Amino acid sequence: MTFIHFFRRAGMTLLFLGAVYTTFSFITNLTIADIQTWLEKDHRVFAMDMHHHGENREIALEQKQPNTKKQRKRYISSEQVESLQTLEEAIDLEQYPTETVIATGYTAGVESTGKTPDHPQYGLTYSGIEVKRDLYSTIAADLDVYPLGTIMFIPGYGYGVVADKGEAITGNKIDLYFPTVEDVYAEWGKKELDVYIIEMGDGELTEETMKTLNENDTLQVFREQMTTS
């Protein structure tokens, strides 16, 4: 009796499922083959989505990684150093007016200023700043002709900034600072030449201005030329 009851219930279940399928197929016009194809396609789409998700995650992780590429080192060969231009060749001087002057050299010592190293004003110019031989060096001039702060370019010497004056420096005369008497005689002496007037001064000159001029980044390659000339 139990066995018969089981088969009866199984048969009723199959009939019910068949009725449900028939009704579903009638309403949706889908067959079992269509449902199987749809399920297989959905599985493939899901698998592809998971694959792309994995790839995107790997890309995201790579982007988060710190950049470990080493920067290239730049080297300047001795040949390049030797081929560098002089300061005079590197700047366009033709845009500036020229004036003919008589240029001599001087030092901070007693032979030029009458001051010894123990003098409180030793090494100080009329403007109050210290004498210096640098990219922009201190020079003396007639302040009625070239006011304090006037910037010149003197061929064979470099940039000179009027910072001082002298009793014998009048008219078209200028005096160029050198660290020693030997430098004056070996490198300059006395010359008549055309100088380029880069900028006329306003009568004032400070250490801060000189520092700014001498720290010009584009001119640092020529600094050694000025300080060892």
Short mmCIF file of C-alpha atoms in Angstrom, two decimals:
data_model
loop_
_atom_site.label_atom_id
_atom_site.label_comp_id
_atom_site.label_asym_id
_atom_site.label_seq_id
_atom_site.Cartn_x
_atom_site.Cartn_y
_atom_site.Cartn_z
CA MET A 1 0.00 0.00 0.00
CA THR A 2 2.81 2.41 0.81
CA PHE A 3 4.61 1.60 -2.45
CA ILE A 4 1.45 2.32 -4.45
CA HIS A 5 0.92 5.56 -2.53
CA PHE A 6 4.49 6.67 -3.38
CA PHE A 7 4.07 6.09 -7.09
CA ARG A 8 0.73 7.84 -7.02
CA ARG A 9 2.26 10.93 -5.45
CA ALA A 10 5.21 10.82 -7.84
CA GLY A 11 2.85 10.61 -10.77
CA MET A 12 0.79 13.53 -9.51
CA THR A 13 4.02 15.58 -9.06
CA LEU A 14 5.12 14.83 -12.62
CA LEU A 15 1.70 15.74 -13.94
CA PHE A 16 1.84 19.01 -11.97
CA LEU A 17 5.31 19.86 -13.28
CA GLY A 18 4.25 19.02 -16.79
CA ALA A 19 1.26 21.29 -16.45
CA VAL A 20 3.45 24.09 -15.11
CA TYR A 21 5.96 23.67 -17.97
CA THR A 22 3.17 23.56 -20.55
CA THR A 23 1.65 26.74 -19.14
CA PHE A 24 5.07 28.50 -18.93
CA SER A 25 5.98 27.40 -22.47
CA PHE A 26 2.64 28.58 -23.79
CA ILE A 27 2.94 32.01 -22.15
CA THR A 28 6.67 32.68 -22.88
CA ASN A 29 7.04 30.66 -26.08
CA LEU A 30 10.24 29.14 -24.60
CA THR A 31 11.29 25.51 -24.72
CA ILE A 32 13.63 23.58 -22.43
CA ALA A 33 16.36 23.88 -25.09
CA ASP A 34 15.94 27.67 -25.03
CA ILE A 35 16.26 27.76 -21.24
CA GLN A 36 19.34 25.53 -21.35
CA THR A 37 20.98 27.78 -23.99
CA TRP A 38 20.18 30.87 -21.92
CA LEU A 39 21.68 29.32 -18.78
CA GLU A 40 24.88 28.35 -20.62
CA LYS A 41 25.20 31.85 -22.13
CA ASP A 42 24.64 33.49 -18.73
CA HIS A 43 27.33 31.27 -17.23
CA ARG A 44 29.81 32.31 -19.94
CA VAL A 45 28.99 36.02 -19.42
CA PHE A 46 29.46 35.62 -15.69
CA ALA A 47 32.81 33.88 -16.21
CA MET A 48 33.97 36.66 -18.59
CA ASP A 49 32.89 39.32 -16.10
CA MET A 50 34.86 37.63 -13.36
CA HIS A 51 37.90 37.41 -15.65
CA HIS A 52 37.74 41.13 -16.56
CA HIS A 53 37.20 42.02 -12.93
CA GLY A 54 40.40 40.15 -12.07
CA GLU A 55 42.32 41.93 -14.84
CA ASN A 56 41.05 45.36 -13.72
CA ARG A 57 42.02 44.58 -10.14
CA GLU A 58 45.53 43.66 -11.26
CA ILE A 59 45.80 46.93 -13.23
CA ALA A 60 44.56 48.90 -10.23
CA LEU A 61 47.13 47.24 -8.01
CA GLU A 62 49.89 47.99 -10.51
CA GLN A 63 48.87 51.66 -10.57
CA LYS A 64 49.03 51.78 -6.80
CA GLN A 65 52.58 50.44 -6.77
CA PRO A 66 55.22 53.13 -6.16
CA ASN A 67 57.26 54.18 -9.19
CA THR A 68 60.51 52.35 -8.71
CA LYS A 69 62.15 53.44 -11.97
CA LYS A 70 65.46 55.08 -11.25
CA GLN A 71 66.07 58.50 -12.72
CA ARG A 72 68.81 58.73 -15.25
CA LYS A 73 71.98 60.36 -14.08
CA ARG A 74 73.28 63.15 -16.22
CA TYR A 75 76.96 63.52 -16.72
CA ILE A 76 79.02 66.27 -18.32
CA SER A 77 82.12 65.04 -20.03
CA SER A 78 85.44 66.86 -19.88
CA GLU A 79 85.04 67.61 -23.59
CA GLN A 80 81.75 69.38 -22.89
CA VAL A 81 83.27 71.43 -20.09
CA GLU A 82 86.14 72.50 -22.30
CA SER A 83 83.73 73.53 -25.06
CA LEU A 84 81.61 75.81 -22.87
CA GLN A 85 81.34 79.41 -24.04
CA THR A 86 82.86 82.31 -22.18
CA LEU A 87 80.47 84.70 -20.48
CA GLU A 88 81.15 87.29 -23.16
CA GLU A 89 80.18 84.84 -25.91
CA ALA A 90 77.07 83.66 -24.08
CA ILE A 91 75.24 86.98 -23.80
CA ASP A 92 73.84 89.26 -26.48
CA LEU A 93 75.78 92.47 -25.98
CA GLU A 94 74.69 94.16 -29.20
CA GLN A 95 71.42 95.25 -27.62
CA TYR A 96 73.24 97.56 -25.18
CA PRO A 97 74.78 101.00 -25.82
CA THR A 98 78.55 101.32 -25.57
CA GLU A 99 80.83 104.01 -24.20
CA THR A 100 84.57 104.36 -24.52
CA VAL A 101 86.37 104.46 -21.17
CA ILE A 102 89.85 104.21 -19.73
CA ALA A 103 89.84 101.29 -17.32
CA THR A 104 92.45 100.62 -14.65
CA GLY A 105 92.62 98.03 -11.88
CA TYR A 106 92.64 98.50 -8.12
CA THR A 107 92.69 96.51 -4.89
CA ALA A 108 91.40 97.05 -1.39
CA GLY A 109 94.98 97.45 -0.14
CA VAL A 110 97.03 100.44 0.85
CA GLU A 111 98.54 100.78 -2.64
CA SER A 112 95.08 101.70 -4.03
CA THR A 113 93.06 102.99 -1.08
CA GLY A 114 95.64 103.95 1.52
CA LYS A 115 93.96 101.56 3.97
CA THR A 116 95.62 98.66 5.74
CA PRO A 117 93.78 95.49 6.79
CA ASP A 118 93.41 96.80 10.35
CA HIS A 119 91.55 99.92 9.13
CA PRO A 120 87.83 99.83 10.09
CA GLN A 121 86.85 100.72 6.50
CA TYR A 122 89.23 98.26 4.85
CA GLY A 123 87.54 96.42 1.97
CA LEU A 124 84.45 98.61 2.05
CA THR A 125 83.34 100.66 -0.92
CA TYR A 126 81.71 104.08 -0.91
CA SER A 127 78.31 102.37 -1.21
CA GLY A 128 78.97 100.50 2.03
CA ILE A 129 79.24 97.02 0.51
CA GLU A 130 82.39 94.93 0.49
CA VAL A 131 84.63 94.76 -2.56
CA LYS A 132 84.24 91.54 -4.53
CA ARG A 133 85.45 89.82 -7.67
CA ASP A 134 82.57 87.64 -8.80
CA LEU A 135 80.12 87.22 -11.63
CA TYR A 136 79.23 90.82 -10.83
CA SER A 137 82.29 92.60 -9.45
CA THR A 138 82.53 95.93 -7.70
CA ILE A 139 84.06 98.78 -9.73
CA ALA A 140 84.68 102.47 -9.13
CA ALA A 141 83.53 105.31 -11.37
CA ASP A 142 82.71 109.00 -11.47
CA LEU A 143 79.33 108.97 -9.76
CA ASP A 144 78.24 112.08 -11.67
CA VAL A 145 78.62 110.07 -14.88
CA TYR A 146 77.78 106.57 -13.66
CA PRO A 147 75.67 106.59 -10.46
CA LEU A 148 75.96 103.89 -7.82
CA GLY A 149 74.35 100.68 -9.02
CA THR A 150 75.21 101.19 -12.69
CA ILE A 151 75.88 97.82 -14.32
CA MET A 152 78.42 97.53 -17.13
CA PHE A 153 79.89 94.68 -19.08
CA ILE A 154 83.62 95.15 -19.54
CA PRO A 155 85.13 92.86 -22.23
CA GLY A 156 87.92 90.78 -20.73
CA TYR A 157 86.69 91.45 -17.18
CA GLY A 158 82.96 90.68 -17.00
CA TYR A 159 80.08 92.42 -15.29
CA GLY A 160 80.99 95.38 -13.13
CA VAL A 161 78.67 97.22 -10.75
CA VAL A 162 79.53 100.78 -9.75
CA ALA A 163 79.96 100.63 -5.98
CA ASP A 164 82.87 103.00 -5.35
CA LYS A 165 84.48 106.27 -6.34
CA GLY A 166 87.97 107.76 -6.26
CA GLU A 167 89.64 111.16 -6.53
CA ALA A 168 91.42 110.17 -9.72
CA ILE A 169 88.36 108.45 -11.21
CA THR A 170 86.69 111.24 -13.17
CA GLY A 171 84.86 111.54 -16.46
CA ASN A 172 85.21 108.47 -18.64
CA LYS A 173 87.51 106.60 -16.25
CA ILE A 174 86.61 103.47 -14.32
CA ASP A 175 88.54 101.33 -11.83
CA LEU A 176 88.09 97.55 -11.74
CA TYR A 177 88.49 95.58 -8.51
CA PHE A 178 91.02 92.73 -8.31
CA PRO A 179 91.93 90.76 -5.14
CA THR A 180 95.70 91.41 -5.39
CA VAL A 181 98.19 93.79 -6.94
CA GLU A 182 99.64 90.88 -8.89
CA ASP A 183 96.21 90.29 -10.45
CA VAL A 184 96.02 93.94 -11.49
CA TYR A 185 99.33 93.83 -13.32
CA ALA A 186 98.99 90.33 -14.72
CA GLU A 187 95.41 90.55 -15.89
CA TRP A 188 94.67 94.18 -16.59
CA GLY A 189 96.97 97.13 -16.14
CA LYS A 190 95.42 100.05 -18.02
CA LYS A 191 93.19 99.81 -21.09
CA GLU A 192 91.06 102.05 -23.26
CA LEU A 193 88.05 100.12 -24.51
CA ASP A 194 84.33 100.17 -25.20
CA VAL A 195 82.12 98.98 -22.36
CA TYR A 196 78.46 98.01 -22.55
CA ILE A 197 76.02 99.91 -20.32
CA ILE A 198 73.61 97.24 -19.15
CA GLU A 199 71.67 99.45 -16.75
CA MET A 200 72.16 102.91 -15.28
CA GLY A 201 72.05 102.99 -11.50
CA ASP A 202 69.73 105.00 -9.25
CA GLY A 203 72.41 106.06 -6.78
CA GLU A 204 72.01 103.15 -4.35
CA LEU A 205 73.56 99.71 -4.01
CA THR A 206 73.13 97.08 -1.29
CA GLU A 207 74.69 93.74 -0.41
CA GLU A 208 71.32 92.13 -1.07
CA THR A 209 71.32 93.45 -4.64
CA MET A 210 74.83 92.15 -5.27
CA LYS A 211 73.91 88.76 -3.80
CA THR A 212 70.88 88.49 -6.06
CA LEU A 213 72.95 89.34 -9.12
CA ASN A 214 75.68 86.86 -8.28
CA GLU A 215 73.23 84.03 -7.56
CA ASN A 216 71.74 84.15 -11.05
CA ASP A 217 71.28 80.44 -11.85
CA THR A 218 71.92 80.76 -15.58
CA LEU A 219 75.36 82.31 -15.01
CA GLN A 220 76.79 79.92 -12.41
CA VAL A 221 78.65 77.91 -15.07
CA PHE A 222 80.79 81.00 -15.69
CA ARG A 223 81.48 81.79 -12.03
CA GLU A 224 84.86 80.10 -11.93
CA GLN A 225 85.95 82.08 -14.99
CA MET A 226 85.25 85.32 -13.14
CA THR A 227 86.70 84.37 -9.77
CA THR A 228 89.90 82.89 -11.16
CA SER A 229 90.57 85.41 -13.89
#
